[in-house]
Coordinates of C-alpha atoms in Angstrom, one line a residue:
Chain A
X1 CA 98.7 132.1 103.0
X2 CA 95.7 130.0 102.4
X3 CA 95.7 126.2 102.5
X4 CA 93.4 125.9 99.5
X5 CA 92.1 128.3 96.8
X6 CA 89.0 127.2 94.9
X7 CA 88.3 128.8 91.5
X8 CA 84.7 128.6 90.3
X9 CA 81.2 128.6 91.8
X10 CA 79.5 125.7 90.0
X11 CA 78.5 122.5 91.8
X12 CA 82.1 121.3 92.0
X13 CA 83.3 124.5 93.6
X14 CA 80.3 124.5 96.0
X15 CA 81.0 120.9 97.0
X16 CA 84.7 121.5 97.5
X17 CA 84.0 124.6 99.6
X18 CA 81.5 122.7 101.9
X19 CA 84.0 120.0 102.5
X20 CA 87.0 122.3 103.2
X21 CA 84.8 124.2 105.7
X22 CA 83.9 121.0 107.5
X23 CA 87.5 119.9 107.4
X24 CA 88.4 123.3 109.0
X25 CA 90.8 124.4 106.3
X26 CA 91.8 128.0 105.7
X27 CA 90.6 128.5 102.1
X28 CA 89.6 131.3 99.7
X29 CA 86.9 130.8 97.2
X30 CA 87.0 132.9 94.0
X31 CA 84.6 133.2 91.1
X32 CA 83.3 135.6 88.6
X33 CA 79.8 135.0 89.9
X34 CA 78.0 134.4 93.2
X35 CA 76.5 131.1 91.9
X36 CA 77.4 129.6 88.6
X37 CA 75.1 131.0 85.9
X38 CA 74.9 127.6 84.2
X39 CA 73.2 126.0 87.2
X40 CA 70.4 128.6 87.4
X41 CA 69.6 128.2 83.7
X42 CA 68.8 124.5 83.6
X43 CA 65.0 124.0 83.0
X44 CA 64.6 120.7 84.9
X45 CA 67.0 118.4 86.6
X46 CA 65.8 114.8 87.3
X47 CA 69.0 113.1 88.2
X48 CA 70.4 114.8 91.2
X49 CA 69.7 112.1 93.8
X50 CA 67.6 113.4 96.7
X51 CA 66.1 116.4 94.9
X52 CA 63.8 114.9 92.3
X53 CA 62.5 117.3 89.6
X54 CA 64.1 120.5 90.6
X55 CA 64.6 123.4 88.3
X56 CA 68.1 124.9 87.9
X57 CA 66.9 128.0 89.8
X58 CA 65.7 125.8 92.7
X59 CA 69.0 123.9 92.8
X60 CA 71.0 127.1 92.7
X61 CA 68.8 128.4 95.6
X62 CA 69.3 125.3 97.7
X63 CA 73.1 125.3 97.0
X64 CA 73.2 129.0 98.0
X65 CA 71.2 128.2 101.1
X66 CA 73.6 125.4 102.0
X67 CA 76.6 127.7 101.7
X68 CA 75.0 130.5 103.7
X69 CA 74.0 128.1 106.5
X70 CA 77.7 127.1 106.8
X71 CA 78.8 130.7 106.7
X72 CA 81.0 130.2 103.6
X73 CA 82.0 133.4 101.7
X74 CA 82.8 133.8 98.1
X75 CA 85.0 136.5 96.6
X76 CA 83.4 137.6 93.4
X77 CA 86.6 138.0 91.4
X78 CA 87.9 136.6 88.1
X79 CA 91.1 134.8 88.5
X80 CA 93.3 135.7 85.5
X81 CA 96.5 133.8 86.3
X82 CA 97.9 131.1 88.7
X83 CA 101.6 131.0 89.1
X84 CA 103.8 128.4 90.7
X85 CA 106.0 130.6 93.0
X86 CA 108.0 127.8 94.7
X87 CA 106.1 125.6 97.1
X88 CA 103.0 127.8 96.8
X89 CA 100.8 129.3 94.2
X90 CA 100.1 133.0 93.5
X91 CA 96.7 133.8 92.1
X92 CA 96.0 137.1 90.3
X93 CA 92.4 138.4 90.4
X94 CA 91.9 142.0 89.4
X95 CA 94.3 144.1 91.4
X96 CA 94.4 141.5 94.2
X97 CA 97.0 138.7 94.7
X98 CA 96.4 135.6 96.8
X99 CA 98.8 133.0 98.0
X100 CA 97.8 129.4 98.5
X101 CA 99.4 126.1 99.1
X102 CA 97.0 124.3 96.8
X103 CA 94.5 125.2 94.2
X104 CA 91.3 123.4 93.1
X105 CA 90.2 124.5 89.6
X106 CA 86.4 124.2 89.1
X107 CA 86.1 126.6 86.2
X108 CA 83.6 124.6 84.2
X109 CA 83.7 124.4 80.5
X110 CA 84.6 127.4 78.5
X111 CA 81.6 129.0 77.0
X112 CA 83.7 131.3 75.0
X113 CA 86.0 129.5 72.5
X114 CA 89.6 130.5 72.5
X115 CA 90.8 132.4 69.4
X116 CA 93.4 130.8 67.2
X117 CA 96.8 132.0 68.5
X118 CA 95.3 133.3 71.8
X119 CA 97.3 131.1 74.1
X120 CA 100.7 131.9 72.4
X121 CA 100.2 135.7 72.7
X122 CA 99.3 135.8 76.4
X123 CA 101.8 138.3 77.9
X124 CA 102.7 139.4 74.4
X125 CA 99.7 141.6 73.8
X126 CA 96.8 139.4 75.0
X127 CA 95.5 140.2 78.4
X128 CA 92.5 139.1 80.5
X129 CA 92.6 141.8 83.1
X130 CA 91.8 145.5 82.4
X131 CA 92.8 146.8 85.8
X132 CA 96.1 144.8 85.7
X133 CA 97.4 145.6 82.3
X134 CA 95.3 148.6 81.1
X135 CA 97.9 151.2 81.8
X136 CA 100.4 149.4 79.5
X137 CA 98.2 150.5 76.6
X138 CA 97.7 154.2 77.3
X139 CA 97.3 156.1 74.0
X140 CA 97.7 152.9 72.1
X141 CA 95.3 151.1 69.8
X142 CA 93.6 148.1 71.3
X143 CA 90.9 145.6 70.7
X144 CA 88.5 144.5 73.4
X145 CA 86.5 141.3 73.2
X146 CA 83.7 141.6 75.7
X147 CA 81.7 138.4 76.5
X148 CA 79.3 139.8 79.0
X149 CA 77.5 143.0 79.7
X150 CA 78.8 142.9 83.3
X151 CA 82.3 143.7 81.9
X152 CA 81.3 146.9 80.2
X153 CA 82.7 149.1 82.9
X154 CA 86.1 147.6 82.1
X155 CA 85.6 148.3 78.4
X156 CA 84.9 151.9 79.2
X157 CA 88.0 152.1 81.4
X158 CA 90.2 150.6 78.6
X159 CA 88.7 152.7 75.9
X160 CA 89.2 155.8 78.0
X161 CA 92.9 155.0 78.4
X162 CA 93.5 154.1 74.8
X163 CA 94.0 156.1 71.6
X164 CA 91.4 153.9 70.0
X165 CA 89.6 150.8 71.0
X166 CA 87.9 148.3 68.7
X167 CA 85.2 146.7 70.8
X168 CA 83.7 143.3 69.9
X169 CA 80.6 142.9 72.1
X170 CA 79.6 139.2 72.1
X171 CA 76.1 139.6 73.5
X172 CA 72.9 141.4 72.8
X173 CA 72.1 144.9 74.1
X174 CA 75.5 146.4 74.4
X175 CA 75.8 150.0 75.7
X176 CA 79.3 151.4 75.4
X177 CA 79.6 155.2 75.5
X178 CA 83.3 156.0 75.1
X179 CA 84.0 158.1 72.0
X180 CA 87.2 156.3 71.5
X181 CA 85.3 153.0 71.1
X182 CA 84.5 151.7 67.7
X183 CA 82.0 148.9 67.9
X184 CA 82.6 145.9 65.5
X185 CA 79.7 143.4 65.3
X186 CA 82.0 140.6 64.2
X187 CA 83.4 137.4 65.7
X188 CA 87.1 137.6 66.2
X189 CA 88.7 134.3 65.1
X190 CA 92.4 134.7 65.0
X191 CA 95.4 136.6 66.4
X192 CA 98.6 137.1 64.4
X193 CA 101.8 138.9 64.9
X194 CA 105.5 138.4 65.5
X195 CA 107.1 139.0 68.9
X196 CA 104.0 140.8 69.8
X197 CA 100.4 140.8 68.7
X198 CA 99.8 142.7 65.5
X199 CA 96.4 141.9 64.2
X200 CA 93.0 140.6 65.3
X201 CA 91.2 138.9 62.4
X202 CA 87.5 138.4 61.9
X203 CA 85.4 137.1 59.0
X204 CA 85.9 139.6 56.2
X205 CA 88.5 141.8 57.8
X206 CA 91.1 142.5 60.4
X207 CA 92.3 145.4 62.7
X208 CA 95.8 146.3 63.6
X209 CA 96.3 146.6 67.3
X210 CA 98.9 146.9 70.0
X211 CA 97.0 144.8 72.4
X212 CA 93.8 142.7 72.8
X213 CA 91.8 142.4 76.0
X214 CA 89.6 139.4 76.3
X215 CA 87.1 140.0 79.1
X216 CA 85.5 136.7 80.1
X217 CA 84.6 135.0 83.3
X218 CA 86.3 131.7 82.6
X219 CA 89.8 131.5 81.2
X220 CA 91.0 128.4 79.4
X221 CA 92.8 126.2 82.0
X222 CA 96.1 125.9 80.2
X223 CA 96.1 129.7 79.8
X224 CA 95.2 130.2 83.4
X225 CA 98.0 127.9 84.7
X226 CA 101.2 127.7 82.7
X227 CA 102.2 124.1 82.1
X228 CA 98.9 122.6 83.1
X229 CA 98.2 119.5 81.1
X230 CA 94.9 120.0 79.2
X231 CA 93.5 119.0 75.9
X232 CA 90.7 120.9 74.1
X233 CA 90.1 122.9 77.3
X234 CA 89.7 119.7 79.4
X235 CA 92.2 119.4 82.3
X236 CA 93.9 116.0 82.5
X237 CA 93.3 114.5 86.0
X238 CA 94.0 111.3 87.8
X239 CA 91.5 109.3 89.8
X240 CA 92.2 111.5 92.9
X241 CA 91.6 114.6 90.7
X242 CA 95.3 115.7 90.9
X243 CA 96.7 117.3 87.8
X244 CA 100.2 117.1 86.3
X245 CA 101.2 120.0 88.7
X246 CA 101.6 118.8 92.3
X247 CA 99.2 120.8 94.5
X248 CA 96.8 121.7 91.7
X249 CA 93.6 119.7 91.5
X250 CA 90.6 120.1 89.2
X251 CA 86.9 119.1 89.5
X252 CA 83.7 119.3 87.6
X253 CA 83.0 120.1 83.9
X254 CA 86.6 121.3 83.4
X255 CA 87.8 117.7 83.8
X256 CA 85.5 116.5 81.0
X257 CA 82.2 114.6 80.3
X258 CA 79.7 113.7 81.5
X259 CA 78.6 117.3 82.2
X260 CA 76.4 116.5 85.2
X261 CA 75.6 118.1 88.5
X262 CA 76.2 114.8 90.4
X263 CA 79.5 114.2 88.8
X264 CA 80.7 117.7 89.5
X265 CA 79.5 117.6 93.1
X266 CA 81.3 114.2 93.6
X267 CA 84.5 115.5 92.1
X268 CA 84.4 118.6 94.2
X269 CA 84.2 116.4 97.3
X270 CA 87.1 114.2 96.1
X271 CA 89.3 117.1 95.1
X272 CA 88.8 118.7 98.5
X273 CA 89.8 115.5 100.3
X274 CA 92.8 115.0 98.0
X275 CA 94.0 118.6 98.6
X276 CA 93.7 118.0 102.4
X277 CA 95.7 114.8 102.0
X278 CA 98.3 116.6 100.0
X279 CA 98.6 119.3 102.6
X280 CA 99.1 116.7 105.4
X281 CA 101.9 115.1 103.4
X282 CA 103.6 118.4 102.4
X283 CA 103.7 120.3 105.7
Chain B
X1 CA 68.7 90.2 78.2
X2 CA 69.2 93.5 80.1
X3 CA 71.3 96.4 78.9
X4 CA 72.7 97.0 82.4
X5 CA 72.6 95.2 85.7
X6 CA 73.3 97.3 88.8
X7 CA 74.5 95.6 91.9
X8 CA 74.0 97.5 95.1
X9 CA 71.5 100.0 96.6
X10 CA 73.8 102.6 98.1
X11 CA 74.1 106.2 96.8
X12 CA 76.1 105.0 93.8
X13 CA 73.5 102.3 92.8
X14 CA 70.7 104.8 93.3
X15 CA 72.4 107.4 91.1
X16 CA 73.1 104.9 88.4
X17 CA 69.5 103.6 88.4
X18 CA 68.1 107.1 88.1
X19 CA 70.3 107.9 85.1
X20 CA 69.6 104.6 83.4
X21 CA 65.8 105.2 83.8
X22 CA 66.1 108.7 82.3
X23 CA 68.3 107.3 79.5
X24 CA 65.5 104.8 78.9
X25 CA 67.7 101.7 79.2
X26 CA 66.4 98.2 80.0
X27 CA 68.1 97.5 83.3
X28 CA 67.8 95.3 86.4
X29 CA 68.8 96.5 89.9
X30 CA 69.8 93.9 92.4
X31 CA 70.7 94.4 96.1
X32 CA 70.5 92.5 99.4
X33 CA 68.5 95.5 100.8
X34 CA 65.9 98.0 99.7
X35 CA 68.1 100.9 100.6
X36 CA 71.7 100.6 101.7
X37 CA 71.8 100.1 105.5
X38 CA 74.9 102.2 105.7
X39 CA 73.1 105.3 104.4
X40 CA 70.3 105.1 107.0
X41 CA 72.8 104.7 109.9
X42 CA 74.7 108.0 109.4
X43 CA 73.9 110.4 112.3
X44 CA 74.3 113.7 110.4
X45 CA 75.5 114.5 106.9
X46 CA 76.6 118.1 106.3
X47 CA 78.3 117.8 102.9
X48 CA 75.7 116.5 100.5
X49 CA 75.2 119.8 98.5
X50 CA 71.6 120.9 98.4
X51 CA 70.6 119.0 101.5
X52 CA 72.3 120.6 104.5
X53 CA 72.3 118.9 107.8
X54 CA 70.3 115.8 107.0
X55 CA 70.4 112.6 109.0
X56 CA 71.2 109.4 107.2
X57 CA 67.6 108.4 107.8
X58 CA 66.3 111.5 106.1
X59 CA 68.7 111.1 103.2
X60 CA 67.7 107.4 102.8
X61 CA 64.0 108.6 102.8
X62 CA 64.6 111.2 100.1
X63 CA 66.6 108.8 98.0
X64 CA 63.8 106.3 98.3
X65 CA 61.2 108.9 97.4
X66 CA 63.2 109.9 94.3
X67 CA 63.3 106.3 93.1
X68 CA 59.6 105.7 93.8
X69 CA 58.7 108.9 91.9
X70 CA 60.5 107.6 88.9
X71 CA 58.9 104.2 89.3
X72 CA 62.2 102.4 89.6
X73 CA 62.1 98.9 91.1
X74 CA 64.7 97.1 93.0
X75 CA 65.0 93.3 93.2
X76 CA 65.9 92.4 96.8
X77 CA 68.4 89.6 96.0
X78 CA 72.1 88.9 96.9
X79 CA 74.2 88.5 93.7
X80 CA 76.6 85.6 94.4
X81 CA 78.4 85.5 91.1
X82 CA 78.9 87.3 87.8
X83 CA 80.2 85.2 84.9
X84 CA 81.4 86.4 81.5
X85 CA 79.4 84.2 79.2
X86 CA 80.7 85.5 75.9
X87 CA 79.6 89.0 74.9
X88 CA 77.3 89.1 77.9
X89 CA 77.3 88.5 81.7
X90 CA 75.3 86.0 83.7
X91 CA 74.4 87.0 87.2
X92 CA 73.5 84.4 89.8
X93 CA 71.2 85.6 92.6
X94 CA 69.6 82.9 94.8
X95 CA 67.9 80.5 92.4
X96 CA 67.6 83.2 89.7
X97 CA 69.8 83.9 86.8
X98 CA 70.0 87.2 84.9
X99 CA 71.7 88.1 81.7
X100 CA 73.0 91.5 80.9
X101 CA 75.2 93.2 78.4
X102 CA 76.9 95.3 81.1
X103 CA 77.3 95.4 84.8
X104 CA 77.7 98.3 87.3
X105 CA 79.1 97.1 90.6
X106 CA 78.1 99.4 93.5
X107 CA 78.6 96.9 96.3
X108 CA 80.2 99.3 98.8
X109 CA 83.0 98.3 101.0
X110 CA 83.0 94.9 102.5
X111 CA 81.9 95.1 106.1
X112 CA 82.9 91.4 106.6
X113 CA 86.5 90.7 106.1
X114 CA 87.3 87.8 103.8
X115 CA 88.8 84.7 105.5
X116 CA 92.3 83.6 104.6
X117 CA 91.9 81.1 101.8
X118 CA 88.3 82.1 101.1
X119 CA 88.8 83.1 97.5
X120 CA 90.8 80.1 96.5
X121 CA 88.1 77.6 97.9
X122 CA 85.1 79.2 96.1
X123 CA 83.5 76.4 94.2
X124 CA 85.6 73.9 96.1
X125 CA 83.6 73.9 99.3
X126 CA 83.0 77.6 99.9
X127 CA 79.5 78.8 98.9
X128 CA 77.6 82.1 99.4
X129 CA 74.2 80.8 98.4
X130 CA 72.2 78.4 100.6
X131 CA 69.4 77.8 98.1
X132 CA 71.9 77.3 95.2
X133 CA 74.3 74.9 96.8
X134 CA 72.6 73.6 100.0
X135 CA 71.5 70.3 98.4
X136 CA 75.2 69.4 97.6
X137 CA 75.7 69.0 101.3
X138 CA 72.8 66.8 102.3
X139 CA 73.8 64.7 105.3
X140 CA 77.3 66.2 105.3
X141 CA 79.1 68.3 107.9
X142 CA 79.1 72.0 107.1
X143 CA 80.0 75.3 108.7
X144 CA 77.9 78.3 108.3
X145 CA 79.3 81.8 108.9
X146 CA 76.2 84.0 109.3
X147 CA 76.8 87.8 109.3
X148 CA 73.3 89.1 109.8
X149 CA 70.2 88.0 111.6
X150 CA 68.2 88.3 108.4
X151 CA 70.0 85.2 107.0
X152 CA 69.0 83.0 109.9
X153 CA 66.3 81.2 107.8
X154 CA 69.0 80.1 105.4
X155 CA 71.0 78.8 108.4
X156 CA 68.0 76.8 109.5
X157 CA 67.5 75.5 106.0
X158 CA 71.2 74.5 105.7
X159 CA 71.3 72.9 109.2
X160 CA 68.2 70.9 108.4
X161 CA 69.7 69.4 105.3
X162 CA 73.1 68.7 106.9
X163 CA 74.3 65.9 109.2
X164 CA 75.8 68.6 111.4
X165 CA 76.2 72.3 111.0
X166 CA 78.8 74.4 113.0
X167 CA 77.2 77.8 113.0
X168 CA 79.2 81.0 113.6
X169 CA 76.8 83.9 114.3
X170 CA 78.7 87.2 113.8
X171 CA 76.1 89.4 115.5
X172 CA 74.2 89.8 118.8
X173 CA 71.0 88.1 119.6
X174 CA 71.1 85.0 117.4
X175 CA 68.2 82.6 117.5
X176 CA 68.9 79.4 115.7
X177 CA 66.7 76.4 116.6
X178 CA 67.9 73.5 114.5
X179 CA 69.0 70.6 116.6
X180 CA 71.7 69.8 114.1
X181 CA 73.3 73.3 114.6
X182 CA 76.2 73.7 117.0
X183 CA 76.8 77.4 117.8
X184 CA 80.4 78.4 118.0
X185 CA 81.0 81.9 119.4
X186 CA 84.3 82.3 117.6
X187 CA 85.6 84.3 114.7
X188 CA 86.7 82.1 111.8
X189 CA 90.0 83.2 110.4
X190 CA 91.2 80.7 107.9
X191 CA 90.2 77.9 105.6
X192 CA 92.5 75.0 104.7
X193 CA 92.2 71.9 102.6
X194 CA 93.6 70.2 99.5
X195 CA 91.5 69.8 96.3
X196 CA 88.5 70.7 98.5
X197 CA 87.9 72.5 101.8
X198 CA 88.8 70.4 104.9
X199 CA 88.9 72.7 107.9
X200 CA 87.7 76.0 109.2
X201 CA 90.0 77.5 111.7
X202 CA 89.3 80.0 114.5
X203 CA 91.3 81.3 117.3
X204 CA 92.0 78.3 119.7
X205 CA 90.5 75.6 117.4
X206 CA 89.2 74.2 114.2
X207 CA 86.4 72.1 112.8
X208 CA 86.6 69.6 110.0
X209 CA 83.9 70.2 107.4
X210 CA 82.8 69.2 103.9
X211 CA 81.6 72.7 103.1
X212 CA 81.4 76.3 104.4
X213 CA 78.6 78.7 103.7
X214 CA 79.3 82.3 104.1
X215 CA 76.1 84.3 104.3
X216 CA 76.7 88.0 103.8
X217 CA 75.1 90.8 101.8
X218 CA 78.2 91.9 100.1
X219 CA 80.7 89.6 98.5
X220 CA 84.3 90.7 97.8
X221 CA 84.4 92.0 94.2
X222 CA 87.2 89.7 93.0
X223 CA 85.3 86.7 94.4
X224 CA 82.1 88.0 92.8
X225 CA 83.6 88.4 89.4
X226 CA 86.4 86.1 88.4
X227 CA 89.4 88.0 87.0
X228 CA 88.2 91.5 88.2
X229 CA 91.2 93.6 89.1
X230 CA 91.0 94.6 92.7
X231 CA 93.3 95.2 95.6
X232 CA 92.3 94.9 99.2
X233 CA 88.7 94.7 98.2
X234 CA 88.9 97.9 96.2
X235 CA 88.1 97.6 92.5
X236 CA 90.6 99.2 90.1
X237 CA 88.8 101.7 87.8
X238 CA 89.7 104.2 85.2
X239 CA 88.4 107.8 85.1
X240 CA 85.3 106.6 83.2
X241 CA 84.8 104.0 85.9
X242 CA 85.4 101.1 83.6
X243 CA 87.3 98.1 85.1
X244 CA 89.8 95.7 83.5
X245 CA 86.9 93.7 82.2
X246 CA 85.2 95.3 79.2
X247 CA 81.5 95.9 80.0
X248 CA 81.9 95.9 83.8
X249 CA 81.9 99.2 85.6
X250 CA 82.2 100.1 89.3
X251 CA 81.1 103.1 91.4
X252 CA 80.9 104.2 95.0
X253 CA 82.8 103.0 98.0
X254 CA 83.9 99.8 96.2
X255 CA 86.3 101.9 94.1
X256 CA 88.0 103.3 97.1
X257 CA 88.3 106.4 99.3
X258 CA 87.0 109.0 100.0
X259 CA 83.9 107.2 101.3
X260 CA 81.4 109.9 100.7
X261 CA 77.8 110.2 99.5
X262 CA 78.6 112.9 97.0
X263 CA 81.5 110.9 95.6
X264 CA 79.3 107.8 95.3
X265 CA 76.5 109.6 93.7
X266 CA 78.8 111.2 91.2
X267 CA 80.4 107.9 90.3
X268 CA 77.0 106.2 89.9
X269 CA 76.2 108.9 87.4
X270 CA 79.4 108.6 85.5
X271 CA 79.3 104.8 85.4
X272 CA 75.7 104.8 84.0
X273 CA 76.8 107.2 81.2
X274 CA 79.9 105.1 80.5
X275 CA 77.8 101.9 80.3
X276 CA 75.4 103.6 77.9
X277 CA 78.3 104.7 75.8
X278 CA 79.8 101.2 75.8
X279 CA 76.4 99.8 74.7
X280 CA 76.3 102.3 71.8
X281 CA 79.7 101.3 70.7
X282 CA 79.1 97.5 71.0
X283 CA 75.8 97.0 69.4

């Protein structure tokens, strides 16, 4: 059982991790990437006090260096669900499960927009985890929305199990070999169905499916955590960065504008301190 | 008329100034010191992401370097009052007055506790500004509470004007030469009087005075700005760091715990963005 689980490796997650390490807490840090892709992409950052005129790559490097100096480890795993299991939280990430007393969500802003109907069909045909749910769709017809080349091995795995897999690659240079895969160069926009998913719609067409896998690094907060108060993908937080669920905190871009390194780093710090205070009060 | 006035040169003020410069706003930056004394004093800072294991002195240097690279200037002046003068704010600092559409208070936490009764006697015998109000007390009996050696020239000035000055030096190694000054090595605790101040009380005694000068770098927020909502010296802010007074924002230690560089820097960033948004909406 961990004291704290941090989700996300952007500036907020990094700041939270550094503080929890200093505060000597037993924490796990989970993210789809070693260091947030977004940080590394920024051309020039002028307003991170103390590091004038750094590129995103330089800032990512210095953050990475800071973490390594403190011997902080990151588990490169996509968290697909957080469940309140009575006084603690259970996090699902691939085939792993983690238990933690508190959670700090630093998942950034969603770069992939949710589909219409996506949230309502989670658990009713919509899945984010190939290894968790793939076997449910053996010899069935599925669709796979793949947002990044790095998830292609999961697409192959799913297509291999399926009767037929409609694959929507959302990036350039896809390379999917399975004979059961049919590539559709379309943007899915909507999911419809009854008790379960029935169709995935895109501009100019639709496909009938038994299930839809959405493979992305960041899952919409309210999909990730059932009952989490959010609006338009932005988690509602109080000044201490607590959310509407006791024990769950959020920091960084996922709490809203301004989308700034300094703001994210500050919030990661505050969220870590608030989580530690919560732990002290709920022993 | 400035767009924004920043009060304070700690990490929050620095961060706000950097952002306003980038956002091309016409701002003035006022503080009692070139760079916050508190930053420079920290022995070792491990949790400012990107700058692992820096001393306070190093961090202060790198902040100063950042500001100088961006050609940002600080006015070394103590702001003694902020007044809402109808759609704008008037700031008093020594003999100067500044007008600004918005104000960002980054005044840190008060290192000098307010005296009992202090707030209620402001303008009725309690003053924070020797050059502004000294002449009102010519040939009168005053008390001077001096919190820092750097204000000793103001003590000499006040004592010189007065009939008699009871001086309370709150630091080691005082050196006050005026013959009209009587040094009292006591801690003032309370002010009493009727329409005007009458007595300054300390443990084991009191002195009858016509006025009391309190010379300190940071003035309690609710004393500084009439009507500003604060509790125990902590300014009440919303998530966007706006206060109860439209156009006044606050950031850093003055908004409460945790007292952290990263938190202050993040809040300075957010407050600057909120002020700019406010300006856009209130043209």
